[in-house]
Amino acid sequence: MPYYAVASGFETGVFRHWTQVKPLVDGYSKPVFKKFNDEESAKQFIRNNSMSSRVVQTRRYGTLGRVESGTVSSSVSTTKKNSTCTPLQVEMKLNSLNMSYNFEDWRTVEQEIKWENHLISSDQKIEIYCDGAAKNNGKSNALAGYGVYIKDLSPKGISVAYDQISIDKLKPTNQFMELYAIRHALMIIFSSLEHCKRYEGKTSIKILTDSQFSINCLTVWYKNWESNGWVNTAGRPVIHQQCVRDCLKLIDSIKDSVILSIEYVPGHSGFLGNEVADRLANIACDSMSSRIC
């Protein structure tokens, strides 16, 4: 069995299965990874290629001037023709990236990430559709997952089942899956900003979801949760807080580099991107069923 070394990605290390590798490089800008026949060669590859500290490069312009109800928005403060962005090293410690995916072969991984390197490359408008699904919603035997679809850019959508996510191991619901989908979209944007030196201007990105719950979490409710130490009005810990906090941290890091909005789109109303994301979420549920049933 081969060994897979990930020297630069959302997480680094040596892995034995392809399914462990894809989430670590999927959406990460300029990942460094390679397959080996022995463990020591894989470890040496990581030593030779790893950054001195585990950080991710992106732009950052200060504190979070976060969110009016229903939208998260900001804009680049200057559009001078000769302006370039200066990436700073920003530590993003996300505990929720230990996911795994169904994965065909190594070549598929390499092909899958290439398009993401060009996600933010010019003055353009990007739409990212997110959706979540859960069968037997909220029960211990629920089958759940999420889908992410980038309109006109992604060669295929992203489909992730709940049993492949190492975060908030609770009874899954479709609402929580919607949040995880948004988090994945933000991770892709965050990583793609490493390429900001290659273009001038600003990119407009809409994250579209049919979950008003998720929008409220990221635009309204989080304010009280932060003030109250992430305890809800019933005096209990916010059960999906890690995902929400990951999303807020990502928004904080990208908000000044792009024009970002998180907007509501009606579900099952004929919006193609939403229908595709919904289908991807249901595919994730089916893939979970095939593994545990």
PDB file of C-alpha atoms in Angstrom:
ATOM      1  CA  MET A   1       0.000   0.000   0.000  1.00  0.00           C
ATOM      2  CA  PRO A   2       1.442   3.406  -0.976  1.00  0.00           C
ATOM      3  CA  TYR A   3       2.129   6.375   1.305  1.00  0.00           C
ATOM      4  CA  TYR A   4       0.850   9.853   0.478  1.00  0.00           C
ATOM      5  CA  ALA A   5       2.790  12.876   1.712  1.00  0.00           C
ATOM      6  CA  VAL A   6       1.061  16.258   2.001  1.00  0.00           C
ATOM      7  CA  ALA A   7       3.694  18.918   2.632  1.00  0.00           C
ATOM      8  CA  SER A   8       1.455  21.932   1.995  1.00  0.00           C
ATOM      9  CA  GLY A   9      -2.294  21.823   2.418  1.00  0.00           C
ATOM     10  CA  PHE A  10      -5.024  22.516   4.950  1.00  0.00           C
ATOM     11  CA  GLU A  11      -3.271  19.868   7.055  1.00  0.00           C
ATOM     12  CA  THR A  12       0.078  18.132   6.503  1.00  0.00           C
ATOM     13  CA  GLY A  13       1.275  14.615   7.156  1.00  0.00           C
ATOM     14  CA  VAL A  14       1.664  11.106   5.750  1.00  0.00           C
ATOM     15  CA  PHE A  15      -1.488   9.205   4.857  1.00  0.00           C
ATOM     16  CA  ARG A  16      -2.230   5.665   3.695  1.00  0.00           C
ATOM     17  CA  HIS A  17      -5.414   6.214   1.727  1.00  0.00           C
ATOM     18  CA  TRP A  18      -6.440   8.532  -1.111  1.00  0.00           C
ATOM     19  CA  THR A  19      -9.663   9.286   0.734  1.00  0.00           C
ATOM     20  CA  GLN A  20      -7.648  11.034   3.438  1.00  0.00           C
ATOM     21  CA  VAL A  21      -5.766  13.247   1.005  1.00  0.00           C
ATOM     22  CA  LYS A  22      -8.359  15.032  -1.093  1.00  0.00           C
ATOM     23  CA  PRO A  23      -9.867  17.238   1.649  1.00  0.00           C
ATOM     24  CA  LEU A  24      -6.393  18.445   2.544  1.00  0.00           C
ATOM     25  CA  VAL A  25      -5.599  19.702  -0.955  1.00  0.00           C
ATOM     26  CA  ASP A  26      -9.074  20.299  -2.381  1.00  0.00           C
ATOM     27  CA  GLY A  27      -9.457  24.069  -2.574  1.00  0.00           C
ATOM     28  CA  TYR A  28      -5.974  24.782  -1.205  1.00  0.00           C
ATOM     29  CA  SER A  29      -3.866  27.104  -3.338  1.00  0.00           C
ATOM     30  CA  LYS A  30      -0.596  25.555  -4.551  1.00  0.00           C
ATOM     31  CA  PRO A  31      -0.717  22.333  -2.539  1.00  0.00           C
ATOM     32  CA  VAL A  32       2.422  20.198  -2.361  1.00  0.00           C
ATOM     33  CA  PHE A  33       1.863  16.448  -2.197  1.00  0.00           C
ATOM     34  CA  LYS A  34       3.248  13.216  -3.639  1.00  0.00           C
ATOM     35  CA  LYS A  35       2.829   9.444  -3.551  1.00  0.00           C
ATOM     36  CA  PHE A  36       5.632   7.160  -2.291  1.00  0.00           C
ATOM     37  CA  ASN A  37       6.230   3.445  -1.860  1.00  0.00           C
ATOM     38  CA  ASP A  38       7.711   3.750   1.638  1.00  0.00           C
ATOM     39  CA  GLU A  39       6.963   5.819   4.711  1.00  0.00           C
ATOM     40  CA  GLU A  40      10.438   7.257   5.256  1.00  0.00           C
ATOM     41  CA  SER A  41      10.558   8.759   1.742  1.00  0.00           C
ATOM     42  CA  ALA A  42       7.178  10.353   2.359  1.00  0.00           C
ATOM     43  CA  LYS A  43       8.360  11.851   5.645  1.00  0.00           C
ATOM     44  CA  GLN A  44      11.519  13.160   4.017  1.00  0.00           C
ATOM     45  CA  PHE A  45       9.445  14.804   1.276  1.00  0.00           C
ATOM     46  CA  ILE A  46       7.495  16.674   3.956  1.00  0.00           C
ATOM     47  CA  ARG A  47      10.683  17.766   5.734  1.00  0.00           C
ATOM     48  CA  ASN A  48      12.085  19.054   2.455  1.00  0.00           C
ATOM     49  CA  ASN A  49       8.967  20.925   1.400  1.00  0.00           C
ATOM     50  CA  SER A  50       7.103  22.029   4.523  1.00  0.00           C
ATOM     51  CA  MET A  51       6.898  25.677   5.565  1.00  0.00           C
ATOM     52  CA  SER A  52       8.737  26.582   8.716  1.00  0.00           C
ATOM     53  CA  SER A  53       5.451  27.164  10.468  1.00  0.00           C
ATOM     54  CA  ARG A  54       1.973  25.966   9.645  1.00  0.00           C
ATOM     55  CA  VAL A  55       0.412  29.094   8.267  1.00  0.00           C
ATOM     56  CA  VAL A  56      -1.628  30.051   5.263  1.00  0.00           C
ATOM     57  CA  GLN A  57      -0.971  33.099   3.153  1.00  0.00           C
ATOM     58  CA  THR A  58      -3.725  35.563   2.453  1.00  0.00           C
ATOM     59  CA  ARG A  59      -4.487  39.259   2.652  1.00  0.00           C
ATOM     60  CA  ARG A  60      -5.606  40.828   5.874  1.00  0.00           C
ATOM     61  CA  TYR A  61      -6.476  44.445   6.535  1.00  0.00           C
ATOM     62  CA  GLY A  62      -7.395  44.749  10.183  1.00  0.00           C
ATOM     63  CA  THR A  63     -10.297  43.915  12.430  1.00  0.00           C
ATOM     64  CA  LEU A  64     -13.586  42.504  11.320  1.00  0.00           C
ATOM     65  CA  GLY A  65     -16.123  45.130  10.408  1.00  0.00           C
ATOM     66  CA  ARG A  66     -18.613  42.320  10.260  1.00  0.00           C
ATOM     67  CA  VAL A  67     -22.020  42.058   8.907  1.00  0.00           C
ATOM     68  CA  GLU A  68     -25.332  43.618   8.498  1.00  0.00           C
ATOM     69  CA  SER A  69     -28.309  41.299   8.673  1.00  0.00           C
ATOM     70  CA  GLY A  70     -28.472  39.037   5.653  1.00  0.00           C
ATOM     71  CA  THR A  71     -25.172  39.963   4.089  1.00  0.00           C
ATOM     72  CA  VAL A  72     -21.460  39.991   4.708  1.00  0.00           C
ATOM     73  CA  SER A  73     -19.830  42.646   2.589  1.00  0.00           C
ATOM     74  CA  SER A  74     -16.753  44.773   2.162  1.00  0.00           C
ATOM     75  CA  SER A  75     -14.619  46.068  -0.661  1.00  0.00           C
ATOM     76  CA  VAL A  76     -11.005  46.722  -1.509  1.00  0.00           C
ATOM     77  CA  SER A  77     -10.128  50.241  -0.454  1.00  0.00           C
ATOM     78  CA  THR A  78      -8.105  51.100  -3.540  1.00  0.00           C
ATOM     79  CA  THR A  79      -8.213  50.147  -7.198  1.00  0.00           C
ATOM     80  CA  LYS A  80      -5.054  51.842  -8.402  1.00  0.00           C
ATOM     81  CA  LYS A  81      -3.772  50.210 -11.559  1.00  0.00           C
ATOM     82  CA  ASN A  82      -0.350  49.474 -10.203  1.00  0.00           C
ATOM     83  CA  SER A  83      -1.492  48.369  -6.774  1.00  0.00           C
ATOM     84  CA  THR A  84      -0.604  44.873  -5.635  1.00  0.00           C
ATOM     85  CA  CYS A  85      -1.595  43.048  -2.532  1.00  0.00           C
ATOM     86  CA  THR A  86       0.959  42.048   0.048  1.00  0.00           C
ATOM     87  CA  PRO A  87       0.197  38.621   1.502  1.00  0.00           C
ATOM     88  CA  LEU A  88       0.724  38.302   5.212  1.00  0.00           C
ATOM     89  CA  GLN A  89       1.149  35.085   7.095  1.00  0.00           C
ATOM     90  CA  VAL A  90      -2.024  34.486   9.015  1.00  0.00           C
ATOM     91  CA  GLU A  91      -2.407  31.441  11.203  1.00  0.00           C
ATOM     92  CA  MET A  92      -5.729  29.751  10.577  1.00  0.00           C
ATOM     93  CA  LYS A  93      -6.192  27.052  13.161  1.00  0.00           C
ATOM     94  CA  LEU A  94      -9.273  25.172  12.035  1.00  0.00           C
ATOM     95  CA  ASN A  95     -10.076  22.018  13.963  1.00  0.00           C
ATOM     96  CA  SER A  96     -12.585  20.865  11.403  1.00  0.00           C
ATOM     97  CA  LEU A  97     -10.465  19.983   8.380  1.00  0.00           C
ATOM     98  CA  ASN A  98      -9.901  16.297   9.030  1.00  0.00           C
ATOM     99  CA  MET A  99     -12.371  15.202   6.389  1.00  0.00           C
ATOM    100  CA  SER A 100     -12.162  12.349   3.929  1.00  0.00           C
ATOM    101  CA  TYR A 101     -13.619  11.925   0.468  1.00  0.00           C
ATOM    102  CA  ASN A 102     -14.366   9.141  -1.938  1.00  0.00           C
ATOM    103  CA  PHE A 103     -11.489   9.386  -4.365  1.00  0.00           C
ATOM    104  CA  GLU A 104     -10.794   7.535  -7.609  1.00  0.00           C
ATOM    105  CA  ASP A 105      -7.063   7.866  -8.177  1.00  0.00           C
ATOM    106  CA  TRP A 106      -4.132  10.213  -7.685  1.00  0.00           C
ATOM    107  CA  ARG A 107      -4.515  11.845 -11.083  1.00  0.00           C
ATOM    108  CA  THR A 108      -8.071  12.809 -10.146  1.00  0.00           C
ATOM    109  CA  VAL A 109      -6.764  14.739  -7.154  1.00  0.00           C
ATOM    110  CA  GLU A 110      -4.301  16.687  -9.272  1.00  0.00           C
ATOM    111  CA  GLN A 111      -6.953  17.551 -11.851  1.00  0.00           C
ATOM    112  CA  GLU A 112      -9.537  18.497  -9.256  1.00  0.00           C
ATOM    113  CA  ILE A 113      -7.449  21.240  -7.656  1.00  0.00           C
ATOM    114  CA  LYS A 114      -6.140  22.922 -10.817  1.00  0.00           C
ATOM    115  CA  TRP A 115      -9.270  24.949 -11.510  1.00  0.00           C
ATOM    116  CA  GLU A 116      -9.308  26.316  -7.971  1.00  0.00           C
ATOM    117  CA  ASN A 117      -5.927  27.988  -8.490  1.00  0.00           C
ATOM    118  CA  HIS A 118      -7.667  30.343 -10.929  1.00  0.00           C
ATOM    119  CA  LEU A 119     -10.811  30.977  -8.897  1.00  0.00           C
ATOM    120  CA  ILE A 120      -9.867  34.576  -8.132  1.00  0.00           C
ATOM    121  CA  SER A 121      -7.873  35.839 -11.089  1.00  0.00           C
ATOM    122  CA  SER A 122      -9.541  38.967 -12.464  1.00  0.00           C
ATOM    123  CA  ASP A 123     -12.458  41.369 -12.147  1.00  0.00           C
ATOM    124  CA  GLN A 124     -15.286  38.895 -12.200  1.00  0.00           C
ATOM    125  CA  LYS A 125     -18.477  37.831 -10.480  1.00  0.00           C
ATOM    126  CA  ILE A 126     -18.521  34.393  -8.906  1.00  0.00           C
ATOM    127  CA  GLU A 127     -21.522  32.530  -7.560  1.00  0.00           C
ATOM    128  CA  ILE A 128     -21.031  29.657  -5.111  1.00  0.00           C
ATOM    129  CA  TYR A 129     -24.123  27.625  -4.281  1.00  0.00           C
ATOM    130  CA  CYS A 130     -24.254  25.690  -1.014  1.00  0.00           C
ATOM    131  CA  ASP A 131     -26.798  23.201   0.242  1.00  0.00           C
ATOM    132  CA  GLY A 132     -27.167  20.598   2.952  1.00  0.00           C
ATOM    133  CA  ALA A 133     -29.332  17.523   3.376  1.00  0.00           C
ATOM    134  CA  ALA A 134     -30.228  15.061   6.107  1.00  0.00           C
ATOM    135  CA  LYS A 135     -32.406  11.973   5.913  1.00  0.00           C
ATOM    136  CA  ASN A 136     -33.934  10.998   9.268  1.00  0.00           C
ATOM    137  CA  ASN A 137     -33.170  14.589  10.191  1.00  0.00           C
ATOM    138  CA  GLY A 138     -31.785  15.044  13.713  1.00  0.00           C
ATOM    139  CA  LYS A 139     -31.830  11.351  14.616  1.00  0.00           C
ATOM    140  CA  SER A 140     -28.850   9.210  15.580  1.00  0.00           C
ATOM    141  CA  ASN A 141     -29.229   7.172  12.382  1.00  0.00           C
ATOM    142  CA  ALA A 142     -29.461  10.243  10.146  1.00  0.00           C
ATOM    143  CA  LEU A 143     -27.709  10.205   6.779  1.00  0.00           C
ATOM    144  CA  ALA A 144     -26.432  13.675   6.028  1.00  0.00           C
ATOM    145  CA  GLY A 145     -24.066  15.671   3.845  1.00  0.00           C
ATOM    146  CA  TYR A 146     -23.566  18.866   1.909  1.00  0.00           C
ATOM    147  CA  GLY A 147     -22.874  20.067  -1.612  1.00  0.00           C
ATOM    148  CA  VAL A 148     -20.946  23.045  -2.990  1.00  0.00           C
ATOM    149  CA  TYR A 149     -21.205  24.171  -6.600  1.00  0.00           C
ATOM    150  CA  ILE A 150     -19.275  27.041  -8.176  1.00  0.00           C
ATOM    151  CA  LYS A 151     -21.224  28.242 -11.169  1.00  0.00           C
ATOM    152  CA  ASP A 152     -19.380  28.124 -14.505  1.00  0.00           C
ATOM    153  CA  LEU A 153     -16.010  27.409 -12.866  1.00  0.00           C
ATOM    154  CA  SER A 154     -16.042  24.082 -11.077  1.00  0.00           C
ATOM    155  CA  PRO A 155     -15.720  21.105 -13.457  1.00  0.00           C
ATOM    156  CA  LYS A 156     -17.697  19.112 -10.935  1.00  0.00           C
ATOM    157  CA  GLY A 157     -19.272  19.925  -7.632  1.00  0.00           C
ATOM    158  CA  ILE A 158     -18.103  19.093  -4.147  1.00  0.00           C
ATOM    159  CA  SER A 159     -20.054  16.460  -2.235  1.00  0.00           C
ATOM    160  CA  VAL A 160     -19.159  15.621   1.381  1.00  0.00           C
ATOM    161  CA  ALA A 161     -20.958  13.175   3.679  1.00  0.00           C
ATOM    162  CA  TYR A 162     -21.370  13.834   7.393  1.00  0.00           C
ATOM    163  CA  ASP A 163     -19.366  10.790   8.446  1.00  0.00           C
ATOM    164  CA  GLN A 164     -16.401  12.332   6.623  1.00  0.00           C
ATOM    165  CA  ILE A 165     -16.347  15.478   8.795  1.00  0.00           C
ATOM    166  CA  SER A 166     -14.476  15.587  12.105  1.00  0.00           C
ATOM    167  CA  ILE A 167     -16.425  18.408  13.710  1.00  0.00           C
ATOM    168  CA  ASP A 168     -19.351  18.651  16.141  1.00  0.00           C
ATOM    169  CA  LYS A 169     -20.086  14.922  16.205  1.00  0.00           C
ATOM    170  CA  LEU A 170     -23.743  15.318  17.089  1.00  0.00           C
ATOM    171  CA  LYS A 171     -26.984  14.160  15.548  1.00  0.00           C
ATOM    172  CA  PRO A 172     -26.788  15.754  12.098  1.00  0.00           C
ATOM    173  CA  THR A 173     -29.474  18.024  10.711  1.00  0.00           C
ATOM    174  CA  ASN A 174     -29.930  19.623   7.331  1.00  0.00           C
ATOM    175  CA  GLN A 175     -29.412  23.059   8.924  1.00  0.00           C
ATOM    176  CA  PHE A 176     -25.992  22.152  10.250  1.00  0.00           C
ATOM    177  CA  MET A 177     -25.056  20.678   6.879  1.00  0.00           C
ATOM    178  CA  GLU A 178     -25.906  24.020   5.289  1.00  0.00           C
ATOM    179  CA  LEU A 179     -23.399  25.681   7.614  1.00  0.00           C
ATOM    180  CA  TYR A 180     -20.699  23.136   6.775  1.00  0.00           C
ATOM    181  CA  ALA A 181     -21.264  23.808   3.064  1.00  0.00           C
ATOM    182  CA  ILE A 182     -20.748  27.547   3.575  1.00  0.00           C
ATOM    183  CA  ARG A 183     -17.611  26.854   5.585  1.00  0.00           C
ATOM    184  CA  HIS A 184     -16.221  24.773   2.712  1.00  0.00           C
ATOM    185  CA  ALA A 185     -16.955  27.583   0.235  1.00  0.00           C
ATOM    186  CA  LEU A 186     -15.138  30.075   2.476  1.00  0.00           C
ATOM    187  CA  MET A 187     -12.160  27.725   2.739  1.00  0.00           C
ATOM    188  CA  ILE A 188     -11.876  27.648  -1.061  1.00  0.00           C
ATOM    189  CA  ILE A 189     -11.996  31.441  -1.301  1.00  0.00           C
ATOM    190  CA  PHE A 190      -9.476  31.824   1.518  1.00  0.00           C
ATOM    191  CA  SER A 191      -6.971  29.535  -0.172  1.00  0.00           C
ATOM    192  CA  SER A 192      -7.457  31.062  -3.625  1.00  0.00           C
ATOM    193  CA  LEU A 193      -6.515  34.518  -2.344  1.00  0.00           C
ATOM    194  CA  GLU A 194      -2.890  33.377  -2.214  1.00  0.00           C
ATOM    195  CA  HIS A 195      -2.883  34.218  -5.934  1.00  0.00           C
ATOM    196  CA  CYS A 196      -3.852  37.851  -5.349  1.00  0.00           C
ATOM    197  CA  LYS A 197      -0.525  39.152  -6.716  1.00  0.00           C
ATOM    198  CA  ARG A 198      -1.507  37.895 -10.155  1.00  0.00           C
ATOM    199  CA  TYR A 199      -4.377  40.276 -10.745  1.00  0.00           C
ATOM    200  CA  GLU A 200      -5.508  43.826 -10.247  1.00  0.00           C
ATOM    201  CA  GLY A 201      -8.960  44.883  -9.208  1.00  0.00           C
ATOM    202  CA  LYS A 202     -11.441  43.027  -7.095  1.00  0.00           C
ATOM    203  CA  THR A 203     -13.623  39.979  -7.388  1.00  0.00           C
ATOM    204  CA  SER A 204     -17.270  39.863  -6.397  1.00  0.00           C
ATOM    205  CA  ILE A 205     -18.262  36.589  -4.753  1.00  0.00           C
ATOM    206  CA  LYS A 206     -21.761  35.575  -3.748  1.00  0.00           C
ATOM    207  CA  ILE A 207     -22.304  32.563  -1.524  1.00  0.00           C
ATOM    208  CA  LEU A 208     -25.906  31.536  -2.116  1.00  0.00           C
ATOM    209  CA  THR A 209     -27.839  29.332   0.307  1.00  0.00           C
ATOM    210  CA  ASP A 210     -31.479  28.438   0.870  1.00  0.00           C
ATOM    211  CA  SER A 211     -30.810  28.371   4.632  1.00  0.00           C
ATOM    212  CA  GLN A 212     -31.898  31.522   6.431  1.00  0.00           C
ATOM    213  CA  PHE A 213     -30.719  29.744   9.577  1.00  0.00           C
ATOM    214  CA  SER A 214     -27.117  29.789   8.332  1.00  0.00           C
ATOM    215  CA  ILE A 215     -27.344  33.428   7.300  1.00  0.00           C
ATOM    216  CA  ASN A 216     -28.688  34.360  10.731  1.00  0.00           C
ATOM    217  CA  CYS A 217     -25.893  32.413  12.438  1.00  0.00           C
ATOM    218  CA  LEU A 218     -23.231  34.346  10.537  1.00  0.00           C
ATOM    219  CA  THR A 219     -24.843  37.780  10.500  1.00  0.00           C
ATOM    220  CA  VAL A 220     -27.023  38.182  13.585  1.00  0.00           C
ATOM    221  CA  TRP A 221     -26.958  35.497  16.250  1.00  0.00           C
ATOM    222  CA  TYR A 222     -23.180  35.162  16.524  1.00  0.00           C
ATOM    223  CA  LYS A 223     -22.996  38.595  18.172  1.00  0.00           C
ATOM    224  CA  ASN A 224     -24.876  37.470  21.272  1.00  0.00           C
ATOM    225  CA  TRP A 225     -23.131  34.096  21.270  1.00  0.00           C
ATOM    226  CA  GLU A 226     -19.725  35.766  21.342  1.00  0.00           C
ATOM    227  CA  SER A 227     -20.824  38.135  24.102  1.00  0.00           C
ATOM    228  CA  ASN A 228     -22.237  35.276  26.171  1.00  0.00           C
ATOM    229  CA  GLY A 229     -19.271  32.926  25.781  1.00  0.00           C
ATOM    230  CA  TRP A 230     -20.970  30.842  23.069  1.00  0.00           C
ATOM    231  CA  VAL A 231     -23.957  29.986  25.241  1.00  0.00           C
ATOM    232  CA  ASN A 232     -27.450  30.291  23.780  1.00  0.00           C
ATOM    233  CA  THR A 233     -30.519  31.895  25.329  1.00  0.00           C
ATOM    234  CA  ALA A 234     -31.385  28.617  27.059  1.00  0.00           C
ATOM    235  CA  GLY A 235     -28.042  28.705  28.858  1.00  0.00           C
ATOM    236  CA  ARG A 236     -26.616  25.811  26.859  1.00  0.00           C
ATOM    237  CA  PRO A 237     -23.494  25.736  24.671  1.00  0.00           C
ATOM    238  CA  VAL A 238     -24.149  26.522  21.032  1.00  0.00           C
ATOM    239  CA  ILE A 239     -23.869  23.004  19.637  1.00  0.00           C
ATOM    240  CA  HIS A 240     -22.583  23.985  16.177  1.00  0.00           C
ATOM    241  CA  GLN A 241     -20.279  26.701  17.462  1.00  0.00           C
ATOM    242  CA  GLN A 242     -17.031  25.315  16.025  1.00  0.00           C
ATOM    243  CA  CYS A 243     -18.373  25.490  12.483  1.00  0.00           C
ATOM    244  CA  VAL A 244     -19.756  28.998  13.032  1.00  0.00           C
ATOM    245  CA  ARG A 245     -16.490  30.194  14.564  1.00  0.00           C
ATOM    246  CA  ASP A 246     -14.518  28.704  11.664  1.00  0.00           C
ATOM    247  CA  CYS A 247     -16.751  30.578   9.218  1.00  0.00           C
ATOM    248  CA  LEU A 248     -16.366  33.872  11.089  1.00  0.00           C
ATOM    249  CA  LYS A 249     -12.588  33.495  11.198  1.00  0.00           C
ATOM    250  CA  LEU A 250     -12.494  32.835   7.455  1.00  0.00           C
ATOM    251  CA  ILE A 251     -14.765  35.821   6.739  1.00  0.00           C
ATOM    252  CA  ASP A 252     -12.504  37.985   8.866  1.00  0.00           C
ATOM    253  CA  SER A 253      -9.513  37.002   6.750  1.00  0.00           C
ATOM    254  CA  ILE A 254     -11.067  37.471   3.310  1.00  0.00           C
ATOM    255  CA  LYS A 255     -13.493  40.334   3.857  1.00  0.00           C
ATOM    256  CA  ASP A 256     -11.167  43.096   2.612  1.00  0.00           C
ATOM    257  CA  SER A 257      -9.772  41.171  -0.334  1.00  0.00           C
ATOM    258  CA  VAL A 258     -13.014  40.523  -2.200  1.00  0.00           C
ATOM    259  CA  ILE A 259     -16.547  41.851  -2.317  1.00  0.00           C
ATOM    260  CA  LEU A 260     -18.243  39.056  -0.404  1.00  0.00           C
ATOM    261  CA  SER A 261     -21.915  38.479   0.278  1.00  0.00           C
ATOM    262  CA  ILE A 262     -23.865  35.584   1.749  1.00  0.00           C
ATOM    263  CA  GLU A 263     -27.349  35.688   0.287  1.00  0.00           C
ATOM    264  CA  TYR A 264     -30.599  33.772   0.420  1.00  0.00           C
ATOM    265  CA  VAL A 265     -31.934  31.909  -2.597  1.00  0.00           C
ATOM    266  CA  PRO A 266     -35.266  30.052  -2.478  1.00  0.00           C
ATOM    267  CA  GLY A 267     -34.839  26.285  -2.461  1.00  0.00           C
ATOM    268  CA  HIS A 268     -36.431  24.068  -5.112  1.00  0.00           C
ATOM    269  CA  SER A 269     -37.542  27.085  -7.099  1.00  0.00           C
ATOM    270  CA  GLY A 270     -35.774  26.472 -10.381  1.00  0.00           C
ATOM    271  CA  PHE A 271     -32.429  28.135  -9.612  1.00  0.00           C
ATOM    272  CA  LEU A 272     -29.995  25.840 -11.406  1.00  0.00           C
ATOM    273  CA  GLY A 273     -27.061  26.364  -9.045  1.00  0.00           C
ATOM    274  CA  ASN A 274     -29.205  25.625  -6.022  1.00  0.00           C
ATOM    275  CA  GLU A 275     -30.607  22.497  -7.654  1.00  0.00           C
ATOM    276  CA  VAL A 276     -27.090  21.254  -8.433  1.00  0.00           C
ATOM    277  CA  ALA A 277     -25.930  21.875  -4.850  1.00  0.00           C
ATOM    278  CA  ASP A 278     -29.033  20.105  -3.551  1.00  0.00           C
ATOM    279  CA  ARG A 279     -28.279  17.104  -5.739  1.00  0.00           C
ATOM    280  CA  LEU A 280     -24.674  17.028  -4.522  1.00  0.00           C
ATOM    281  CA  ALA A 281     -25.871  17.091  -0.908  1.00  0.00           C
ATOM    282  CA  ASN A 282     -28.166  14.142  -1.552  1.00  0.00           C
ATOM    283  CA  ILE A 283     -25.361  12.250  -3.286  1.00  0.00           C
ATOM    284  CA  ALA A 284     -23.349  12.739  -0.098  1.00  0.00           C
ATOM    285  CA  CYS A 285     -26.203  11.222   1.927  1.00  0.00           C
ATOM    286  CA  ASP A 286     -26.308   8.228  -0.418  1.00  0.00           C
ATOM    287  CA  SER A 287     -22.558   7.713  -0.164  1.00  0.00           C
ATOM    288  CA  MET A 288     -22.826   7.710   3.630  1.00  0.00           C
ATOM    289  CA  SER A 289     -25.596   5.119   3.411  1.00  0.00           C
ATOM    290  CA  SER A 290     -23.443   2.827   1.278  1.00  0.00           C
ATOM    291  CA  ARG A 291     -20.706   2.821   3.938  1.00  0.00           C
ATOM    292  CA  ILE A 292     -22.749   2.273   7.087  1.00  0.00           C
ATOM    293  CA  CYS A 293     -25.697   0.187   5.881  1.00  0.00           C
TER     294      CYS A 293
END
